[in-house]
XYZ file of C-alpha atoms in Angstrom:
751
model
C 15.290 31.263 -12.123
C 16.723 34.244 -10.252
C 15.698 35.079 -6.710
C 16.336 38.559 -5.350
C 17.180 38.500 -1.696
C 15.892 41.893 -0.638
C 12.337 41.992 0.628
C 12.186 45.652 -0.453
C 12.196 44.959 -4.182
C 9.204 46.033 -6.288
C 6.266 43.789 -5.596
C 5.001 41.397 -8.242
C 2.260 38.791 -8.171
C 3.321 35.194 -7.671
C 4.031 33.222 -10.842
C 5.001 29.578 -11.296
C 6.821 28.054 -14.211
C 6.461 24.299 -14.185
C 9.735 23.579 -16.000
C 12.224 25.874 -14.298
C 10.832 26.220 -10.789
C 13.581 25.876 -8.199
C 11.502 26.291 -5.058
C 7.904 26.477 -3.980
C 8.083 29.949 -2.563
C 5.030 32.084 -2.871
C 7.171 35.174 -2.624
C 8.743 35.864 -5.996
C 10.210 39.373 -6.059
C 12.191 39.657 -9.226
C 9.607 40.117 -11.930
C 7.385 37.673 -13.734
C 8.818 34.263 -14.607
C 6.525 33.367 -17.419
C 7.024 34.791 -20.883
C 5.741 38.245 -21.624
C 3.077 36.997 -23.993
C 1.325 35.349 -21.014
C 1.385 38.419 -18.800
C -2.007 39.981 -18.267
C -2.259 43.742 -18.751
C -4.300 44.194 -15.646
C -4.102 42.582 -12.238
C -6.797 40.297 -10.955
C -8.366 40.799 -7.502
C -6.193 37.967 -6.180
C -3.070 39.725 -7.461
C -4.074 42.909 -5.684
C -4.745 40.971 -2.513
C -1.330 39.300 -2.719
C 0.332 42.666 -3.225
C -1.448 44.030 -0.194
C -0.211 41.150 1.943
C 3.288 41.584 0.600
C 3.201 45.281 1.520
C 2.147 44.370 5.051
C 4.895 41.776 5.343
C 7.551 44.184 4.119
C 6.417 46.798 6.598
C 6.492 44.286 9.449
C 9.974 43.043 8.528
C 11.226 46.606 8.160
C 9.832 47.464 11.588
C 11.489 44.544 13.360
C 14.772 45.173 11.580
C 14.900 48.786 12.790
C 13.824 48.209 16.387
C 16.809 48.751 18.681
C 15.301 49.135 22.133
C 13.151 46.855 24.227
C 9.488 47.568 23.527
C 6.540 46.548 25.692
C 3.897 44.580 23.832
C 0.964 45.887 25.839
C 1.807 49.543 25.405
C 2.819 49.514 21.753
C 0.027 49.175 19.205
C 2.494 49.257 16.295
C 4.332 46.196 17.638
C 1.039 44.397 18.171
C -0.053 45.241 14.626
C 3.119 43.973 12.949
C 3.276 40.881 15.138
C -0.301 40.021 14.222
C 0.499 40.624 10.547
C 3.425 38.199 10.699
C 1.342 35.526 12.397
C -1.506 35.885 9.926
C 0.647 35.805 6.804
C 2.851 32.934 8.038
C -0.216 30.813 8.712
C -1.769 31.689 5.373
C 1.160 31.480 2.975
C 4.349 30.889 4.915
C 7.309 33.234 5.049
C 9.827 33.871 2.245
C 13.473 32.860 2.745
C 14.675 36.438 3.275
C 12.368 36.935 6.266
C 14.118 34.415 8.504
C 17.365 36.312 8.954
C 15.522 39.363 10.308
C 13.067 37.503 12.543
C 15.578 35.037 13.986
C 17.966 37.839 14.893
C 15.180 39.775 16.593
C 13.827 36.741 18.487
C 17.231 35.577 19.777
C 18.836 38.955 20.428
C 16.786 39.567 23.562
C 15.443 42.947 22.388
C 11.897 41.975 23.330
C 10.214 40.162 26.157
C 9.850 36.386 25.980
C 6.196 36.778 25.062
C 7.122 38.612 21.855
C 10.059 36.334 21.084
C 7.897 33.253 21.544
C 5.298 34.578 19.125
C 8.012 35.462 16.620
C 9.516 31.956 16.738
C 6.119 30.324 16.446
C 5.380 32.387 13.351
C 8.457 31.072 11.501
C 6.603 28.871 9.030
C 8.564 28.449 5.784
C 6.896 28.711 2.405
C 9.891 27.128 0.682
C 13.473 27.040 1.990
C 15.363 28.526 4.904
C 18.819 29.996 4.150
C 21.599 28.268 6.062
C 23.280 31.600 6.780
C 20.186 32.760 8.650
C 20.304 29.675 10.855
C 24.028 29.988 11.534
C 23.579 33.657 12.430
C 20.769 32.694 14.805
C 22.879 29.979 16.441
C 25.593 32.552 17.109
C 23.171 34.392 19.418
C 23.212 31.356 21.711
C 26.890 32.070 22.417
C 26.173 35.422 24.066
C 23.156 34.239 26.098
C 21.055 37.255 25.207
C 17.826 35.228 25.216
C 16.315 33.160 27.991
C 16.588 29.388 28.333
C 12.966 28.937 27.264
C 13.599 30.823 24.016
C 16.751 28.787 23.362
C 14.745 25.610 23.879
C 11.978 26.810 21.586
C 14.544 27.723 18.941
C 16.047 24.226 19.094
C 12.611 22.673 18.678
C 11.969 24.888 15.667
C 15.369 24.039 14.175
C 14.676 20.295 14.467
C 11.226 20.696 12.932
C 12.414 22.668 9.904
C 15.767 20.903 9.561
C 14.909 19.542 6.136
C 13.932 22.993 4.865
C 17.441 24.397 5.344
C 18.955 24.765 1.900
C 22.537 23.821 2.878
C 23.973 21.841 5.799
C 27.766 22.169 5.662
C 28.045 25.130 8.042
C 25.642 23.429 10.423
C 27.832 20.325 10.406
C 30.752 22.569 11.302
C 28.814 23.652 14.411
C 28.525 20.058 15.664
C 30.857 20.688 18.598
C 28.956 23.819 19.572
C 25.666 21.936 19.759
C 27.395 19.123 21.652
C 28.422 21.553 24.391
C 24.761 22.134 25.243
C 24.339 18.521 26.424
C 25.214 19.680 29.935
C 21.897 21.541 30.047
C 19.526 18.896 31.376
C 16.435 20.649 30.038
C 17.855 21.063 26.545
C 19.632 17.704 26.422
C 16.817 15.700 24.683
C 16.528 18.274 21.886
C 20.290 18.686 21.548
C 20.612 14.909 21.165
C 17.936 15.011 18.491
C 19.798 17.759 16.648
C 23.087 15.891 16.932
C 21.418 12.738 15.677
C 20.430 14.593 12.509
C 23.929 16.026 12.044
C 26.068 13.013 12.983
C 28.512 11.665 10.424
C 31.231 9.102 10.930
C 33.839 11.821 11.385
C 31.690 13.326 14.162
C 32.301 10.320 16.428
C 35.197 11.080 18.770
C 36.352 9.290 21.940
C 35.838 12.368 24.129
C 32.244 12.676 22.921
C 31.559 9.058 23.710
C 32.986 9.528 27.192
C 30.795 12.586 27.692
C 27.664 10.664 26.682
C 28.578 7.787 28.995
C 29.073 10.244 31.874
C 25.658 11.737 31.176
C 24.151 8.277 31.078
C 25.688 7.435 34.450
C 24.311 10.673 35.851
C 20.824 10.658 34.267
C 20.210 6.962 33.708
C 19.466 5.293 30.380
C 17.491 7.985 28.586
C 16.094 7.249 25.127
C 17.739 10.313 23.553
C 21.162 9.339 24.906
C 20.615 5.779 23.787
C 19.796 7.000 20.278
C 23.011 8.963 19.950
C 25.145 6.222 21.483
C 23.559 3.648 19.163
C 24.423 5.774 16.152
C 27.971 6.290 17.429
C 28.340 2.548 17.948
C 27.214 1.807 14.419
C 29.770 4.232 12.991
C 32.602 3.206 15.320
C 31.852 -0.071 17.141
C 35.452 -0.268 18.364
C 34.965 2.950 20.370
C 31.561 2.204 21.913
C 32.050 -1.120 23.677
C 29.081 -1.040 26.050
C 25.969 -3.126 25.430
C 22.947 -1.026 24.548
C 19.303 -2.062 24.903
C 17.352 -3.118 21.846
C 15.662 -0.655 19.542
C 13.329 1.787 21.227
C 10.034 2.567 19.538
C 10.440 6.311 20.126
C 13.867 7.837 20.603
C 12.858 11.494 20.730
C 9.869 13.514 21.729
C 7.818 15.166 19.020
C 9.371 18.565 18.354
C 6.798 19.661 15.758
C 4.781 21.623 18.282
C 3.094 24.728 16.858
C 4.819 24.555 13.459
C 3.754 21.172 12.178
C 0.065 21.950 11.718
C 0.873 25.365 10.272
C 3.285 23.876 7.729
C 0.650 21.393 6.623
C -1.959 24.124 6.329
C 0.331 26.328 4.253
C 1.271 23.482 1.977
C -2.317 22.435 1.375
C -3.417 26.006 0.716
C -0.580 26.539 -1.752
C -1.516 23.337 -3.551
C -5.120 24.481 -3.836
C -4.087 27.868 -5.192
C -1.579 26.426 -7.646
C -2.796 23.001 -8.764
C -0.251 22.815 -11.591
C 2.041 19.869 -11.026
C 5.428 21.202 -9.977
C 8.650 19.314 -10.646
C 9.772 17.307 -7.644
C 12.827 15.607 -9.027
C 16.505 15.981 -8.253
C 17.387 19.587 -7.652
C 14.188 21.024 -9.084
C 12.135 21.574 -5.976
C 12.443 22.161 -2.281
C 10.305 20.372 0.289
C 7.111 21.926 1.523
C 6.661 19.982 4.705
C 9.045 18.460 7.176
C 6.999 15.676 8.652
C 4.894 14.863 5.624
C 7.939 13.660 3.770
C 6.025 11.404 1.445
C 4.937 14.418 -0.628
C 8.234 16.143 -1.191
C 10.918 14.950 1.159
C 11.044 11.615 -0.568
C 13.031 13.589 -3.132
C 16.788 13.628 -2.714
C 17.850 17.085 -1.505
C 20.506 19.004 -3.368
C 23.796 19.099 -1.519
C 25.169 22.368 -0.264
C 28.291 22.236 -2.401
C 26.688 21.722 -5.774
C 23.198 23.115 -5.631
C 23.698 26.293 -7.614
C 25.987 24.881 -10.268
C 24.747 21.331 -10.510
C 24.572 21.092 -14.272
C 27.982 22.727 -14.724
C 29.626 20.407 -12.234
C 28.190 17.347 -13.918
C 30.063 18.123 -17.096
C 33.163 19.804 -15.710
C 33.928 17.414 -12.879
C 32.608 14.181 -14.351
C 36.009 12.484 -14.289
C 36.987 13.911 -10.912
C 33.867 12.554 -9.261
C 34.979 9.019 -9.981
C 38.564 9.481 -8.854
C 38.404 11.621 -5.741
C 38.205 10.248 -2.200
C 35.553 12.779 -1.219
C 31.909 11.863 -0.729
C 29.942 11.440 -3.899
C 26.988 13.911 -4.088
C 23.925 11.752 -3.803
C 21.825 14.028 -6.007
C 24.220 13.321 -8.881
C 23.634 9.591 -8.626
C 21.699 8.902 -11.818
C 22.750 5.469 -13.123
C 23.537 2.042 -11.769
C 27.094 2.254 -13.104
C 27.621 5.423 -11.051
C 26.410 3.536 -7.998
C 28.886 0.709 -8.583
C 31.803 3.085 -9.136
C 31.048 5.267 -6.102
C 29.443 2.824 -3.710
C 32.356 3.067 -1.270
C 32.034 6.846 -0.866
C 28.325 7.420 -1.133
C 26.841 9.390 1.745
C 23.129 9.141 2.387
C 21.114 12.368 2.639
C 19.953 13.815 5.945
C 16.381 13.288 4.772
C 16.091 9.516 5.041
C 12.658 9.656 3.438
C 14.291 10.410 0.107
C 15.717 6.875 0.085
C 12.311 5.240 -0.268
C 11.630 6.420 -3.805
C 15.133 6.080 -5.170
C 15.851 2.577 -6.528
C 19.598 3.240 -6.659
C 19.737 4.020 -2.951
C 17.574 0.986 -2.238
C 20.069 -1.070 -4.247
C 22.780 0.370 -2.015
C 20.869 -0.713 1.090
C 20.604 -4.214 -0.337
C 24.296 -4.423 -1.209
C 25.855 -2.644 1.768
C 24.524 -3.749 5.142
C 25.202 -0.393 6.784
C 23.575 -0.539 10.201
C 23.843 3.231 10.591
C 21.584 3.728 7.582
C 19.095 1.159 8.837
C 19.043 2.772 12.271
C 18.465 6.230 10.832
C 15.711 4.900 8.582
C 14.258 2.963 11.525
C 14.095 6.102 13.643
C 12.741 8.333 10.899
C 10.073 5.922 9.734
C 8.977 4.962 13.245
C 8.645 8.588 14.263
C 6.752 9.502 11.100
C 4.339 6.581 11.270
C 3.609 7.249 14.907
C 2.958 10.955 14.449
C 1.013 10.780 11.198
C -1.234 7.757 11.764
C -4.720 9.056 11.076
C -6.474 6.794 13.600
C -3.848 7.001 16.378
C -3.463 10.778 16.485
C -6.338 13.174 16.960
C -7.131 15.704 14.231
C -5.157 13.787 11.601
C -8.164 12.590 9.598
C -7.801 15.441 7.110
C -4.458 14.010 6.032
C -5.682 10.489 5.294
C -4.930 10.693 1.575
C -1.372 11.795 2.254
C -0.921 9.031 4.808
C -2.160 6.534 2.218
C 0.444 7.763 -0.252
C 3.171 7.421 2.330
C 2.150 3.883 3.280
C 2.052 3.012 -0.414
C 5.614 4.287 -0.812
C 6.789 2.274 2.202
C 5.141 -0.848 0.777
C 6.815 -0.411 -2.616
C 10.190 0.013 -0.926
C 9.598 -3.188 1.049
C 8.746 -5.015 -2.167
C 11.947 -3.712 -3.732
C 14.069 -4.798 -0.775
C 12.086 -8.041 -0.368
C 11.863 -7.509 3.370
C 9.807 -5.468 5.781
C 10.995 -2.533 7.872
C 11.167 -3.242 11.594
C 9.738 0.188 12.413
C 6.768 -0.582 10.158
C 6.250 -3.883 11.945
C 6.228 -2.127 15.325
C 3.805 0.476 14.027
C 1.403 -2.206 12.808
C 1.573 -4.125 16.065
C 0.861 -0.943 17.996
C -1.864 0.482 15.758
C -3.833 -2.575 14.584
C -5.815 -2.858 17.862
C -7.008 0.725 17.253
C -7.665 0.334 13.539
C -11.246 0.449 12.242
C -10.515 -1.751 9.218
C -11.577 0.999 6.850
C -8.973 3.774 6.905
C -6.066 3.003 4.530
C -7.322 -0.584 4.286
C -5.462 -1.605 1.168
C -2.169 -0.085 2.329
C -2.307 -1.531 5.852
C -3.115 -5.064 4.702
C -0.324 -4.969 2.136
C 2.130 -3.834 4.790
C 0.936 -6.695 6.982
C 2.128 -9.092 4.281
C 5.741 -8.058 4.986
C 5.665 -8.669 8.740
C 8.287 -11.319 9.597
C 6.802 -14.379 11.255
C 7.571 -14.777 14.946
C 6.359 -16.891 17.849
C 2.679 -17.741 17.964
C 2.125 -15.911 21.245
C 3.484 -12.684 19.782
C 1.692 -13.054 16.453
C -1.567 -13.932 18.196
C -1.415 -10.939 20.506
C -0.336 -8.315 17.983
C -1.664 -9.571 14.647
C -4.018 -12.540 14.688
C -6.372 -11.349 17.437
C -6.816 -7.745 16.149
C -7.345 -9.002 12.590
C -9.774 -11.695 13.717
C -11.934 -9.179 15.583
C -12.212 -7.016 12.485
C -12.558 -10.008 10.178
C -15.573 -11.477 11.932
C -17.483 -8.198 12.083
C -16.634 -6.702 8.694
C -17.926 -6.986 5.160
C -17.317 -9.790 2.689
C -14.844 -7.640 0.772
C -12.796 -6.970 3.905
C -12.665 -10.697 4.604
C -11.362 -11.322 1.099
C -8.769 -8.569 1.515
C -7.491 -10.122 4.753
C -7.228 -13.551 3.111
C -5.268 -12.044 0.231
C -2.936 -10.351 2.720
C -2.415 -13.640 4.579
C -1.563 -15.374 1.301
C 1.057 -12.743 0.509
C 2.410 -12.979 4.069
C 2.812 -16.728 3.619
C 4.477 -16.342 0.212
C 6.885 -13.681 1.486
C 7.870 -15.893 4.416
C 8.413 -18.883 2.137
C 10.460 -16.807 -0.313
C 12.603 -15.552 2.558
C 13.144 -19.166 3.590
C 14.174 -20.095 0.040
C 16.718 -17.267 -0.155
C 18.261 -18.160 3.192
C 18.274 -21.865 2.382
C 20.202 -21.254 -0.831
C 22.759 -19.091 0.962
C 23.580 -21.650 3.660
C 26.672 -23.825 3.347
C 26.975 -27.446 4.471
C 28.711 -26.367 7.671
C 25.626 -24.403 8.656
C 23.140 -27.221 8.214
C 22.830 -27.967 11.919
C 21.964 -24.388 12.843
C 19.669 -24.250 9.824
C 17.799 -27.275 11.148
C 17.069 -25.372 14.356
C 16.036 -22.233 12.477
C 13.931 -24.205 10.018
C 12.159 -26.036 12.800
C 11.030 -22.723 14.273
C 9.978 -21.405 10.875
C 7.994 -24.583 10.158
C 6.077 -24.091 13.403
C 5.372 -20.425 12.629
C 4.179 -21.197 9.103
C 1.979 -24.004 10.423
C 0.405 -21.621 12.943
C -0.292 -19.104 10.178
C -1.938 -21.765 7.989
C -4.063 -23.021 10.888
C -5.117 -19.447 11.693
C -6.217 -18.823 8.107
C -8.006 -22.181 8.075
C -10.000 -21.154 11.135
C -10.777 -17.737 9.639
C -11.906 -19.373 6.395
C -14.195 -21.857 8.112
C -15.888 -19.175 10.191
C -16.182 -16.803 7.224
C -17.875 -19.416 5.021
C -20.438 -20.057 7.724
C -21.069 -16.373 8.346
C -21.368 -15.479 4.659
C -23.236 -18.651 3.560
C -20.471 -20.041 1.315
C -20.236 -17.335 -1.383
C -18.169 -18.200 -4.454
C -16.265 -14.912 -4.241
C -14.985 -15.720 -0.748
C -14.268 -19.317 -1.665
C -11.991 -18.176 -4.477
C -9.678 -16.294 -2.077
C -9.660 -19.181 0.386
C -8.691 -21.720 -2.275
C -6.144 -19.279 -3.671
C -4.443 -19.351 -0.265
C -4.415 -23.151 -0.258
C -2.883 -23.210 -3.733
C 0.223 -21.876 -2.013
C -0.115 -24.225 0.973
C -0.413 -27.372 -1.138
C 2.887 -26.678 -2.945
C 5.063 -25.621 0.002
C 7.206 -28.764 -0.066
C 8.188 -28.846 -3.729
C 8.014 -25.171 -4.660
C 9.494 -23.613 -1.506
C 11.494 -26.482 0.076
C 9.356 -26.165 3.184
C 8.950 -29.575 4.873
C 5.328 -28.937 5.753
C 1.940 -29.788 4.276
C -1.329 -28.976 5.991
C -4.654 -30.066 4.563
C -7.510 -27.543 4.515
C -10.051 -27.987 7.313
C -13.290 -29.822 6.585
C -15.115 -26.489 6.848
C -13.251 -25.401 3.714
C -12.937 -28.690 1.821
C -16.588 -29.735 1.772
C -18.077 -26.328 0.845
C -15.631 -26.272 -2.070
C -16.447 -29.868 -3.050
C -20.192 -29.177 -3.056
C -19.907 -25.703 -4.565
C -22.425 -24.676 -7.203
C -19.603 -23.012 -9.139
C -17.379 -25.018 -11.473
C -14.449 -22.624 -10.972
C -14.273 -23.478 -7.267
C -14.571 -27.190 -7.952
C -11.866 -27.041 -10.616
C -9.645 -25.095 -8.211
C -10.153 -27.721 -5.513
C -9.279 -30.505 -7.962
C -6.016 -28.792 -8.840
C -5.175 -28.282 -5.149
C -5.778 -31.977 -4.405
C -3.592 -32.918 -7.381
C -0.749 -30.772 -6.025
C -1.187 -32.209 -2.526
C -0.805 -35.672 -4.037
C 2.336 -34.648 -5.968
C 3.953 -33.090 -2.881
C 3.073 -35.966 -0.568
C 4.421 -38.549 -3.011
C 7.666 -36.567 -3.371
C 7.990 -36.342 0.409
C 7.445 -40.065 0.790
C 10.018 -40.878 -1.877
C 12.530 -38.583 -0.198
C 11.813 -40.179 3.152
C 12.476 -43.653 1.710
C 15.617 -42.664 -0.181
C 16.947 -40.408 2.614
C 18.787 -38.356 0.020
C 18.395 -35.034 1.785
C 20.266 -34.068 4.938
C 17.370 -32.109 6.431
C 14.841 -34.696 7.532
C 11.361 -33.497 8.439
C 8.836 -36.301 8.280
C 5.178 -35.540 7.690
C 2.849 -36.977 10.261
C 0.701 -39.971 9.400
C -2.320 -37.777 10.156
C -1.563 -35.695 7.048
C -1.576 -38.772 4.810
C -4.695 -40.093 6.513
C -6.582 -36.811 6.074
C -5.545 -36.596 2.425
C -6.821 -40.123 1.763
C -10.144 -39.333 3.441
C -10.576 -36.250 1.263
C -9.528 -38.187 -1.817
C -12.117 -40.898 -1.208
C -14.764 -38.224 -0.754
C -13.782 -36.464 -4.005
C -13.684 -39.621 -6.081
C -16.999 -40.704 -4.617
C -18.482 -37.312 -5.408
C -17.101 -36.907 -8.936
C -16.737 -40.456 -10.233
C -18.270 -43.395 -8.384
C -21.350 -41.738 -6.858
C -20.399 -43.348 -3.551
C -19.667 -40.333 -1.412
C -22.635 -40.959 0.878
C -21.558 -44.537 1.479
C -17.732 -44.387 1.536
C -16.852 -40.966 2.977
C -14.892 -41.783 6.153
C -14.045 -38.269 7.343
C -15.551 -37.466 10.781
C -17.112 -34.297 9.338
C -17.898 -35.891 5.971
C -21.096 -36.665 4.045
C -21.638 -40.304 4.977
C -25.351 -41.126 5.391
C -27.312 -44.291 6.068
C -29.279 -45.796 3.206
C -32.505 -45.312 5.166
C -31.899 -41.588 5.328
C -31.022 -41.447 1.641
C -34.228 -43.260 0.681
C -36.228 -40.534 2.384
C -34.858 -38.043 -0.156
C -37.016 -39.851 -2.817
C -34.088 -39.614 -5.256
C -34.197 -42.601 -7.569
C -30.952 -44.529 -7.954
C -29.291 -42.354 -5.367
C -26.305 -44.698 -5.342
C -25.423 -43.701 -8.916
C -26.657 -40.134 -9.055
C -23.769 -38.003 -7.830
C -20.802 -37.640 -10.184
C -19.350 -35.249 -12.772
C -22.651 -35.392 -14.636
C -25.020 -34.756 -11.749
C -22.790 -32.578 -9.589
C -24.488 -29.140 -9.127
C -21.431 -27.375 -10.549
C -21.248 -29.689 -13.573
C -24.867 -30.133 -14.650
C -24.694 -27.010 -16.820
C -21.802 -28.528 -18.758
C -23.687 -31.820 -19.078
C -26.746 -30.103 -20.598
C -24.599 -28.065 -23.007
C -22.815 -31.268 -23.996
C -26.125 -32.969 -24.824
C -27.308 -29.919 -26.765
C -24.179 -29.868 -28.901
C -23.928 -33.622 -29.386
C -27.650 -34.264 -30.065
C -29.272 -30.939 -30.954
C -32.552 -32.619 -31.979
C -33.019 -34.327 -28.608
C -34.904 -31.993 -26.255
C -35.368 -34.474 -23.387
C -31.963 -33.693 -21.839
C -31.710 -37.180 -20.387
C -28.465 -36.976 -18.404
C -28.477 -40.726 -17.820
C -27.508 -41.111 -21.488
C -23.994 -39.912 -20.644
C -22.299 -43.257 -20.098
C -19.978 -45.610 -21.920
C -18.374 -43.869 -24.892
C -20.488 -40.821 -24.296
C -18.901 -40.602 -20.832
C -15.464 -40.441 -22.454
C -16.691 -37.849 -24.940
C -18.122 -35.842 -22.075
C -14.765 -35.925 -20.286
C -13.004 -34.623 -23.377
C -15.655 -31.919 -23.652
C -15.011 -30.858 -20.034
C -11.277 -30.751 -20.605
C -11.809 -28.562 -23.668
C -13.727 -26.075 -21.518
C -10.561 -25.255 -19.586
C -11.182 -27.443 -16.525
C -7.511 -28.355 -16.258
C -7.725 -28.905 -12.504
C -10.398 -31.543 -13.005
C -8.331 -33.141 -15.753
C -5.085 -33.505 -13.764
C -7.008 -34.745 -10.734
C -8.839 -37.478 -12.638
C -5.735 -38.520 -14.559
C -3.641 -38.749 -11.383
C -6.153 -40.108 -8.885
C -8.558 -42.289 -10.913
C -7.310 -45.541 -12.438
C -9.664 -46.633 -15.228
C -8.445 -50.193 -15.719
C -10.516 -51.474 -18.592
C -13.038 -50.615 -21.255
C -15.655 -52.602 -19.371
C -15.094 -50.570 -16.264
C -15.135 -47.368 -18.270
C -18.487 -48.283 -19.719
C -19.833 -48.590 -16.193
C -18.421 -45.243 -15.194
C -15.216 -46.873 -14.070
C -13.949 -48.538 -10.916
C -11.489 -46.540 -8.849
C -8.188 -47.450 -7.282
C -6.589 -44.761 -5.112
């Protein structure tokens, strides 16, 4: 699509073509884009309105371009009119690319008072892209000091805010030294550092620049903006920056968005409402609409300045050269995994770090090449974005909740791809969870929580466990289930991380691994105990619902297999407040789930005991006798409940179901000593009745006491056929039916 660069061309209504659109500008000047057969013979009222606005904009731009002398705002109604027109149109639709050259030159040339120049700069809201030449021309005005320091500062803030809208960057990179010279200005220094941070490449790091930053640090103290630039320099050239820098700072730079951020968002949303057709947002087919809301458009890799206009030609003409040259490989041309492998040593990440999150090839690069500079840039960008866009931490951000959800979803998918969480995301969660209402972006937040790396209990309790517990205890059943699911995924991610690191360790690293593993075991144990407490309280609050019980037992399906499945020398039994509600559940699914969990506990404990006796493994972590004791108590209770009808007599757990015979007699249940097993259990009686109906359809008495002897065995086979595999493996592993005589009496049990 052709774009005419003169704002004086004949006016035409805006048209979009969803296949060939190269930017999102609402200011097309060169005729209609769509085919002639779709052109309407008469203009709609909206077209006429657009033309009227375009006329006003052209008149305003023409006025400012021709003004040569300093004009007072108060005494000149024409200036006031055109200034108001610019402000109105920029807030409604944004400005076309060709407008920036005129307005930047006027604002920075000092022709008007600071009041006018300030309003001009604040009205520079892009509708699509900003030409690099316009920016370079504007920067040149800083050399002659025609404008005041306040205007220079405001210009820098604007430049940082719209940095990702600039169509090319090469000439800006060439001005790196010019921007660096402004560090001596104490007022401008934070914003200059921010600009340099965006422009810095490895070749930008020079010894004299490092010395200058160190001198500034000695003079001003350790400022976050200086620390940011020095940290980036150190990552590129660690041999040049030998000083020790503090750990990562949550916020390196102040928010520069100021008056433009809200306007950009408003323009973007209004343009989306007016043109709901899905526009292409893939490589080289669209320009970003918003700087800060990168999850809508800036997650797309920007086209490089050298190949944007002739991208398709270069792909064919220079295909061979791209693989042989020592120059940087254009990231927008990275299309296949083979290209990544062949050019991995000369791949340069885009300035817009958000574009990395949706590109699996660049995520592969991050996994393969541990480039700390990339991680630091991503850390800064993501931390800044999360902090500024959080809908419950920042006032007036509620209208952007859906966009924030999409961004969090993208971050979560990137974490899943990398199989690790982002440290900036972890810091954001720790900071924002105490303020979270548990409703906004619930699904996204809880999924991000699952990628938080485990740390010391004091830190986890303060930043994660306590805020979640407060919401958990006062929220709905569905929120409780969502938290339990998140905790299960957090546990699984931590165990998978342990497995990966365990496999990568050599024999010479076993001693250090023992120390690391000991800490991880403690952190995992604390997480399991925390979830056990949450589960116990939740079951009491919600009156033991089956839906909640499913998520709790699902968590313990992971816990019971930690030793064998994840090589984690740890097994923790569920608390009595979870075990007994599951054992006495009215739902057969919960009971079957509990049986399977107990079977896996048995398998893991037996494997641990065998390993302890054989001492085959180097890493020795012995389970406490309390674990075995608690398992045996639960096992006796289960067998008594499902097989021998002796749970009320033989349950030895302190919180168990043991009752005196005198108390049991008061229940008026006949033969209470033989009336609680897989036939009479509340979750199993439905199966027992169906079994009698199918086996003896003519018998309508439904006498459950008939299920004994051979019928007991038939009933077991019937239960197994119903899909109760958990019950089957539990009985086969934990109940020893020694003889036919014992089977006919419902079997004696040896555990």
